[in-house]
PDB file of C-alpha atoms in Angstrom:
ATOM      1  CA  MET A 155       0.000   0.000   0.000  1.00 53.00           C
ATOM      2  CA  GLN A 156       1.421   3.383  -1.039  1.00 59.00           C
ATOM      3  CA  PRO A 157       2.027   5.891   1.780  1.00 65.00           C
ATOM      4  CA  ARG A 158      -0.672   8.556   1.555  1.00 62.00           C
ATOM      5  CA  LEU A 159       1.773  11.469   1.414  1.00 65.00           C
ATOM      6  CA  LEU A 160       3.636  10.157  -1.626  1.00 65.00           C
ATOM      7  CA  GLY A 161       0.433  10.251  -3.667  1.00 64.00           C
ATOM      8  CA  GLN A 162       0.251  13.996  -3.152  1.00 76.00           C
ATOM      9  CA  LEU A 163       3.724  14.712  -4.523  1.00 81.00           C
ATOM     10  CA  GLY A 164       4.427  15.901  -8.035  1.00 88.00           C
ATOM     11  CA  LEU A 165       7.445  15.188 -10.204  1.00 89.00           C
ATOM     12  CA  ALA A 166       9.039  18.485  -9.192  1.00 90.00           C
ATOM     13  CA  ASP A 167       8.677  17.497  -5.527  1.00 91.00           C
ATOM     14  CA  LEU A 168      10.551  14.272  -6.196  1.00 92.00           C
ATOM     15  CA  VAL A 169      13.393  16.264  -7.751  1.00 93.00           C
ATOM     16  CA  THR A 170      13.407  18.439  -4.627  1.00 94.00           C
ATOM     17  CA  ALA A 171      13.559  15.364  -2.416  1.00 94.00           C
ATOM     18  CA  ALA A 172      16.502  14.113  -4.493  1.00 96.00           C
ATOM     19  CA  ASN A 173      18.199  17.454  -3.854  1.00 96.00           C
ATOM     20  CA  ALA A 174      17.931  16.828  -0.096  1.00 97.00           C
ATOM     21  CA  ALA A 175      19.316  13.308  -0.489  1.00 98.00           C
ATOM     22  CA  ILE A 176      22.275  14.638  -2.472  1.00 98.00           C
ATOM     23  CA  GLY A 177      22.896  17.109   0.330  1.00 98.00           C
ATOM     24  CA  PHE A 178      23.069  14.285   2.851  1.00 98.00           C
ATOM     25  CA  VAL A 179      25.562  12.340   0.732  1.00 98.00           C
ATOM     26  CA  ALA A 180      27.682  15.497   0.457  1.00 98.00           C
ATOM     27  CA  VAL A 181      27.731  15.777   4.250  1.00 98.00           C
ATOM     28  CA  ALA A 182      28.553  12.080   4.654  1.00 97.00           C
ATOM     29  CA  THR A 183      31.498  12.247   2.239  1.00 97.00           C
ATOM     30  CA  ALA A 184      32.940  15.624   3.287  1.00 97.00           C
ATOM     31  CA  THR A 185      35.436  14.242   5.801  1.00 93.00           C
ATOM     32  CA  VAL A 186      36.773  11.512   3.510  1.00 95.00           C
ATOM     33  CA  ASP A 187      36.583  13.185   0.081  1.00 97.00           C
ATOM     34  CA  PRO A 188      35.988  16.964   0.178  1.00 97.00           C
ATOM     35  CA  ALA A 189      36.257  17.242  -3.608  1.00 98.00           C
ATOM     36  CA  LEU A 190      33.417  14.750  -4.038  1.00 98.00           C
ATOM     37  CA  ALA A 191      31.360  16.625  -1.451  1.00 98.00           C
ATOM     38  CA  ALA A 192      31.940  19.878  -3.361  1.00 98.00           C
ATOM     39  CA  ARG A 193      30.847  18.262  -6.615  1.00 98.00           C
ATOM     40  CA  LEU A 194      27.714  16.905  -4.924  1.00 98.00           C
ATOM     41  CA  ILE A 195      26.837  20.379  -3.659  1.00 98.00           C
ATOM     42  CA  LEU A 196      27.006  21.630  -7.252  1.00 98.00           C
ATOM     43  CA  LEU A 197      24.841  18.685  -8.331  1.00 98.00           C
ATOM     44  CA  ALA A 198      22.302  19.644  -5.679  1.00 97.00           C
ATOM     45  CA  ALA A 199      22.327  23.193  -7.088  1.00 96.00           C
ATOM     46  CA  ILE A 200      21.457  21.793 -10.502  1.00 96.00           C
ATOM     47  CA  ALA A 201      18.612  19.790  -8.956  1.00 95.00           C
ATOM     48  CA  ASP A 202      17.448  22.938  -7.172  1.00 93.00           C
ATOM     49  CA  GLY A 203      17.108  24.728 -10.498  1.00 91.00           C
ATOM     50  CA  LEU A 204      15.629  21.692 -12.241  1.00 92.00           C
ATOM     51  CA  ASP A 205      12.716  21.313  -9.839  1.00 88.00           C
ATOM     52  CA  GLY A 206      11.543  24.814 -10.760  1.00 83.00           C
ATOM     53  CA  VAL A 207      11.712  23.988 -14.456  1.00 86.00           C
ATOM     54  CA  VAL A 208       9.765  20.756 -13.915  1.00 89.00           C
ATOM     55  CA  ALA A 209       7.168  22.601 -11.836  1.00 83.00           C
ATOM     56  CA  ARG A 210       6.607  25.121 -14.631  1.00 81.00           C
ATOM     57  CA  VAL A 211       6.308  22.410 -17.285  1.00 86.00           C
ATOM     58  CA  ARG A 212       4.426  19.718 -15.371  1.00 83.00           C
ATOM     59  CA  GLY A 213       2.799  21.817 -12.693  1.00 81.00           C
ATOM     60  CA  GLY A 214       3.717  22.191  -9.046  1.00 79.00           C
ATOM     61  CA  THR A 215       1.993  21.339  -5.772  1.00 84.00           C
ATOM     62  CA  ALA A 216       1.114  23.395  -2.711  1.00 84.00           C
ATOM     63  CA  VAL A 217       3.821  21.700  -0.684  1.00 87.00           C
ATOM     64  CA  GLY A 218       6.529  22.303  -3.305  1.00 88.00           C
ATOM     65  CA  PRO A 219       7.881  25.641  -2.000  1.00 88.00           C
ATOM     66  CA  VAL A 220       8.046  24.292   1.557  1.00 90.00           C
ATOM     67  CA  LEU A 221       9.893  21.179   0.451  1.00 93.00           C
ATOM     68  CA  ASP A 222      12.287  23.321  -1.572  1.00 92.00           C
ATOM     69  CA  SER A 223      13.366  25.361   1.455  1.00 93.00           C
ATOM     70  CA  LEU A 224      13.676  22.245   3.616  1.00 95.00           C
ATOM     71  CA  ALA A 225      15.889  20.588   0.999  1.00 96.00           C
ATOM     72  CA  ASP A 226      17.974  23.753   0.740  1.00 96.00           C
ATOM     73  CA  VAL A 227      18.772  23.537   4.452  1.00 97.00           C
ATOM     74  CA  ALA A 228      20.409  20.173   3.837  1.00 97.00           C
ATOM     75  CA  SER A 229      22.154  20.895   0.544  1.00 98.00           C
ATOM     76  CA  PHE A 230      23.088  24.569   0.865  1.00 98.00           C
ATOM     77  CA  GLY A 231      23.171  25.006   4.640  1.00 98.00           C
ATOM     78  CA  VAL A 232      24.517  21.856   6.262  1.00 98.00           C
ATOM     79  CA  ALA A 233      26.507  20.412   3.322  1.00 98.00           C
ATOM     80  CA  PRO A 234      28.764  23.441   2.617  1.00 98.00           C
ATOM     81  CA  ALA A 235      29.250  23.940   6.347  1.00 98.00           C
ATOM     82  CA  ALA A 236      30.347  20.306   6.647  1.00 97.00           C
ATOM     83  CA  LEU A 237      32.725  20.806   3.716  1.00 98.00           C
ATOM     84  CA  VAL A 238      34.335  23.856   5.327  1.00 97.00           C
ATOM     85  CA  TYR A 239      34.609  22.097   8.679  1.00 96.00           C
ATOM     86  CA  ALA A 240      36.096  18.959   7.130  1.00 95.00           C
ATOM     87  CA  VAL A 241      38.781  20.916   5.258  1.00 95.00           C
ATOM     88  CA  ALA A 242      39.537  23.303   8.123  1.00 93.00           C
ATOM     89  CA  SER A 243      39.741  20.566  10.753  1.00 89.00           C
ATOM     90  CA  ASN A 244      41.647  18.060   8.604  1.00 83.00           C
ATOM     91  CA  GLY A 245      38.721  15.689   8.508  1.00 69.00           C
ATOM     92  CA  GLY A 246      37.708  16.381  12.094  1.00 66.00           C
ATOM     93  CA  ALA A 247      41.157  15.584  13.485  1.00 60.00           C
ATOM     94  CA  ALA A 248      42.120  19.092  14.610  1.00 60.00           C
ATOM     95  CA  VAL A 249      43.048  19.700  18.235  1.00 59.00           C
ATOM     96  CA  SER A 250      39.929  21.001  19.993  1.00 65.00           C
ATOM     97  CA  GLY A 251      41.809  23.557  22.098  1.00 71.00           C
ATOM     98  CA  ASP A 252      43.391  25.325  19.143  1.00 81.00           C
ATOM     99  CA  PRO A 253      41.734  28.723  18.417  1.00 87.00           C
ATOM    100  CA  PHE A 254      41.488  28.067  14.703  1.00 89.00           C
ATOM    101  CA  ALA A 255      39.961  24.634  15.388  1.00 87.00           C
ATOM    102  CA  ILE A 256      37.298  26.359  17.463  1.00 89.00           C
ATOM    103  CA  ALA A 257      36.657  28.824  14.643  1.00 92.00           C
ATOM    104  CA  ALA A 258      36.474  25.912  12.195  1.00 93.00           C
ATOM    105  CA  LEU A 259      33.597  24.533  14.248  1.00 92.00           C
ATOM    106  CA  VAL A 260      31.826  27.730  15.300  1.00 94.00           C
ATOM    107  CA  VAL A 261      31.794  29.470  11.906  1.00 96.00           C
ATOM    108  CA  PRO A 262      30.148  26.553  10.014  1.00 97.00           C
ATOM    109  CA  ALA A 263      27.634  26.208  12.858  1.00 97.00           C
ATOM    110  CA  LEU A 264      26.723  29.897  12.545  1.00 98.00           C
ATOM    111  CA  TYR A 265      26.586  29.486   8.765  1.00 98.00           C
ATOM    112  CA  VAL A 266      23.958  26.747   9.141  1.00 98.00           C
ATOM    113  CA  SER A 267      21.912  28.810  11.586  1.00 98.00           C
ATOM    114  CA  MET A 268      21.865  31.857   9.299  1.00 98.00           C
ATOM    115  CA  ALA A 269      20.993  29.687   6.303  1.00 98.00           C
ATOM    116  CA  VAL A 270      17.967  28.415   8.238  1.00 97.00           C
ATOM    117  CA  VAL A 271      16.989  31.974   9.206  1.00 96.00           C
ATOM    118  CA  ARG A 272      17.410  33.212   5.655  1.00 95.00           C
ATOM    119  CA  LEU A 273      15.324  30.382   4.186  1.00 95.00           C
ATOM    120  CA  GLY A 274      12.614  30.946   6.778  1.00 93.00           C
ATOM    121  CA  PHE A 275      12.294  34.621   5.905  1.00 91.00           C
ATOM    122  CA  TYR A 276      12.483  33.773   2.203  1.00 90.00           C
ATOM    123  CA  MET A 277       9.405  31.572   2.617  1.00 87.00           C
ATOM    124  CA  LEU A 278       7.665  34.340   4.559  1.00 85.00           C
ATOM    125  CA  HIS A 279       8.427  37.314   2.320  1.00 83.00           C
ATOM    126  CA  ASP A 280      10.184  36.536  -0.978  1.00 78.00           C
ATOM    127  CA  CYS A 281       8.951  33.156  -2.189  1.00 77.00           C
ATOM    128  CA  GLU A 282       6.788  34.606  -4.974  1.00 76.00           C
ATOM    129  CA  ASN A 283       9.008  37.577  -5.798  1.00 83.00           C
ATOM    130  CA  PRO A 284      11.599  37.875  -8.606  1.00 83.00           C
ATOM    131  CA  GLU A 285      14.036  39.286  -6.057  1.00 89.00           C
ATOM    132  CA  THR A 286      15.170  38.362  -2.572  1.00 91.00           C
ATOM    133  CA  GLU A 287      16.971  40.044   0.321  1.00 91.00           C
ATOM    134  CA  GLY A 288      20.311  38.594   1.287  1.00 94.00           C
ATOM    135  CA  VAL A 289      22.621  36.296  -0.664  1.00 96.00           C
ATOM    136  CA  GLN A 290      20.846  33.137  -1.778  1.00 96.00           C
ATOM    137  CA  THR A 291      21.898  29.985   0.075  1.00 97.00           C
ATOM    138  CA  THR A 292      22.389  28.311  -3.299  1.00 96.00           C
ATOM    139  CA  LEU A 293      24.871  30.987  -4.346  1.00 96.00           C
ATOM    140  CA  ALA A 294      26.755  30.867  -1.035  1.00 98.00           C
ATOM    141  CA  ALA A 295      27.050  27.082  -1.220  1.00 98.00           C
ATOM    142  CA  THR A 296      28.090  27.193  -4.872  1.00 97.00           C
ATOM    143  CA  VAL A 297      30.870  29.699  -4.177  1.00 98.00           C
ATOM    144  CA  LEU A 298      32.211  27.677  -1.244  1.00 98.00           C
ATOM    145  CA  ALA A 299      32.122  24.397  -3.171  1.00 98.00           C
ATOM    146  CA  VAL A 300      33.594  25.714  -6.401  1.00 98.00           C
ATOM    147  CA  THR A 301      36.308  27.621  -4.548  1.00 98.00           C
ATOM    148  CA  TYR A 302      37.573  24.292  -3.278  1.00 98.00           C
ATOM    149  CA  LEU A 303      37.262  22.670  -6.706  1.00 98.00           C
ATOM    150  CA  ALA A 304      39.116  25.606  -8.274  1.00 98.00           C
ATOM    151  CA  GLY A 305      42.140  24.654  -6.188  1.00 97.00           C
ATOM    152  CA  ILE A 306      41.703  27.178  -3.381  1.00 96.00           C
ATOM    153  CA  GLY A 307      41.597  24.825  -0.449  1.00 94.00           C
ATOM    154  CA  GLU A 308      43.383  26.786   2.251  1.00 96.00           C
ATOM    155  CA  PRO A 309      41.419  26.308   5.497  1.00 95.00           C
ATOM    156  CA  THR A 310      41.712  29.953   6.527  1.00 96.00           C
ATOM    157  CA  VAL A 311      40.254  31.096   3.201  1.00 97.00           C
ATOM    158  CA  LEU A 312      37.278  28.749   3.397  1.00 97.00           C
ATOM    159  CA  VAL A 313      36.507  29.613   7.011  1.00 97.00           C
ATOM    160  CA  ALA A 314      36.742  33.340   6.227  1.00 97.00           C
ATOM    161  CA  MET A 315      34.430  32.919   3.233  1.00 98.00           C
ATOM    162  CA  ALA A 316      31.941  30.963   5.323  1.00 98.00           C
ATOM    163  CA  ALA A 317      32.020  33.714   7.945  1.00 98.00           C
ATOM    164  CA  LEU A 318      31.380  36.335   5.258  1.00 98.00           C
ATOM    165  CA  PHE A 319      28.431  34.405   3.845  1.00 98.00           C
ATOM    166  CA  THR A 320      27.054  33.940   7.358  1.00 98.00           C
ATOM    167  CA  TYR A 321      26.503  37.699   7.329  1.00 98.00           C
ATOM    168  CA  LEU A 322      25.670  38.146   3.648  1.00 97.00           C
ATOM    169  CA  MET A 323      22.818  35.621   3.731  1.00 97.00           C
ATOM    170  CA  VAL A 324      20.919  37.915   6.111  1.00 96.00           C
ATOM    171  CA  ALA A 325      22.353  41.242   4.938  1.00 96.00           C
ATOM    172  CA  PRO A 326      19.943  43.988   3.760  1.00 94.00           C
ATOM    173  CA  VAL A 327      21.045  43.668   0.137  1.00 94.00           C
ATOM    174  CA  THR A 328      18.537  42.782  -2.583  1.00 93.00           C
ATOM    175  CA  TYR A 329      19.410  40.204  -5.222  1.00 93.00           C
ATOM    176  CA  PRO A 330      17.387  39.657  -8.400  1.00 91.00           C
ATOM    177  CA  ASP A 331      16.711  36.184  -9.751  1.00 88.00           C
ATOM    178  CA  LEU A 332      18.777  35.094 -12.725  1.00 86.00           C
ATOM    179  CA  TYR A 333      17.307  35.375 -16.195  1.00 85.00           C
ATOM    180  CA  ALA A 334      16.684  31.990 -17.779  1.00 83.00           C
ATOM    181  CA  ARG A 335      19.519  32.433 -20.276  1.00 86.00           C
ATOM    182  CA  ASP A 336      22.013  33.108 -17.489  1.00 88.00           C
ATOM    183  CA  ALA A 337      20.676  30.222 -15.410  1.00 88.00           C
ATOM    184  CA  VAL A 338      21.347  27.919 -18.368  1.00 89.00           C
ATOM    185  CA  VAL A 339      24.949  29.152 -18.611  1.00 89.00           C
ATOM    186  CA  LEU A 340      25.386  28.676 -14.870  1.00 91.00           C
ATOM    187  CA  GLY A 341      23.931  25.170 -15.025  1.00 93.00           C
ATOM    188  CA  GLY A 342      26.226  24.251 -17.896  1.00 94.00           C
ATOM    189  CA  LEU A 343      29.292  25.429 -16.008  1.00 95.00           C
ATOM    190  CA  GLN A 344      28.126  23.549 -12.929  1.00 97.00           C
ATOM    191  CA  ALA A 345      27.729  20.342 -14.954  1.00 97.00           C
ATOM    192  CA  LEU A 346      31.209  20.686 -16.453  1.00 97.00           C
ATOM    193  CA  ALA A 347      32.744  21.490 -13.066  1.00 97.00           C
ATOM    194  CA  ILE A 348      31.128  18.329 -11.692  1.00 98.00           C
ATOM    195  CA  ALA A 349      32.073  16.075 -14.587  1.00 97.00           C
ATOM    196  CA  ILE A 350      35.642  17.209 -15.252  1.00 97.00           C
ATOM    197  CA  PRO A 351      36.744  19.477 -12.401  1.00 97.00           C
ATOM    198  CA  THR A 352      40.485  19.173 -13.046  1.00 96.00           C
ATOM    199  CA  ALA A 353      40.427  19.427 -16.852  1.00 96.00           C
ATOM    200  CA  VAL A 354      42.577  22.109 -18.529  1.00 96.00           C
ATOM    201  CA  ASP A 355      44.020  23.401 -15.250  1.00 96.00           C
ATOM    202  CA  ARG A 356      40.578  23.471 -13.552  1.00 97.00           C
ATOM    203  CA  VAL A 357      39.149  25.826 -16.154  1.00 97.00           C
ATOM    204  CA  PHE A 358      35.496  24.951 -15.509  1.00 97.00           C
ATOM    205  CA  PRO A 359      35.477  25.396 -11.707  1.00 98.00           C
ATOM    206  CA  ARG A 360      37.464  28.591 -12.097  1.00 97.00           C
ATOM    207  CA  SER A 361      35.083  29.914 -14.752  1.00 97.00           C
ATOM    208  CA  LEU A 362      32.114  29.044 -12.555  1.00 97.00           C
ATOM    209  CA  LEU A 363      33.761  30.780  -9.616  1.00 97.00           C
ATOM    210  CA  LEU A 364      34.252  33.953 -11.648  1.00 96.00           C
ATOM    211  CA  PHE A 365      30.626  33.812 -12.837  1.00 95.00           C
ATOM    212  CA  ALA A 366      29.336  33.348  -9.287  1.00 95.00           C
ATOM    213  CA  LEU A 367      31.546  36.061  -7.801  1.00 96.00           C
ATOM    214  CA  ALA A 368      30.545  38.512 -10.534  1.00 94.00           C
ATOM    215  CA  TYR A 369      26.888  37.941  -9.716  1.00 94.00           C
ATOM    216  CA  LEU A 370      27.590  38.154  -5.986  1.00 95.00           C
ATOM    217  CA  VAL A 371      29.318  41.535  -6.277  1.00 94.00           C
ATOM    218  CA  LEU A 372      27.549  43.163  -9.226  1.00 93.00           C
ATOM    219  CA  ALA A 373      23.989  41.825  -9.243  1.00 92.00           C
ATOM    220  CA  PRO A 374      22.532  44.241  -6.656  1.00 91.00           C
ATOM    221  CA  PHE A 375      23.747  47.191  -8.739  1.00 89.00           C
ATOM    222  CA  VAL A 376      23.923  46.343 -12.449  1.00 86.00           C
ATOM    223  CA  TYR A 377      21.919  43.146 -12.924  1.00 78.00           C
ATOM    224  CA  TRP A 378      18.254  43.838 -12.536  1.00 61.00           C
ATOM    225  CA  ARG A 379      15.015  42.328 -13.723  1.00 52.00           C
ATOM    226  CA  ASP A 380      11.748  43.981 -14.556  1.00 52.00           C
ATOM    227  CA  THR A 381       9.960  43.135 -11.311  1.00 44.00           C
ATOM    228  CA  GLY A 382       6.617  43.935 -12.869  1.00 44.00           C
ATOM    229  CA  SER A 383       6.940  41.181 -15.479  1.00 40.00           C
TER     230      SER A 383
END
């Protein structure tokens, strides 16, 4: 007999659930293979964009937006925090009394808490809007993951970036949604960074990192949508 809740899910909801599962696998692998965890975070970002496409084509459900934010907690809150902690603590083997080891634990924990806060307020205020306040959790997670894949794996850099995003996710800065054409470019770079991250001197992760950083810095000022459309 089929569980009653599954009968109420649409195809887009199943993609969202897969996003959450990918986030868990990223967390589980972070301490043993950070590069794989980073690639899985990018895969979850692709799934996060795909569920919206499926919902527009096949139709969504009332529970879809709620599921999306819950999945984002796993994939773009907990998973990147676990990646940063794993790299900064040498797989969890750092001495607990060392100040940097404490920062390597506290900063990812704060990152997760602010991701939860940001997603909660997104559901409350911005879910139906073509713009949102604060850096998107997807963008923050993408930058952290692709930074590592681009060959920038210094623990101090990753912890500092996580600390910055802890603030930026709840900062009073408005970000517009990507146009479809730009989302396609981003998804293509993500797929290439996942499939062949070390090819041609890491050209695809580095290109994706530049794309993401350009949006992070410039989007509130020079990249704007017609919010009335």
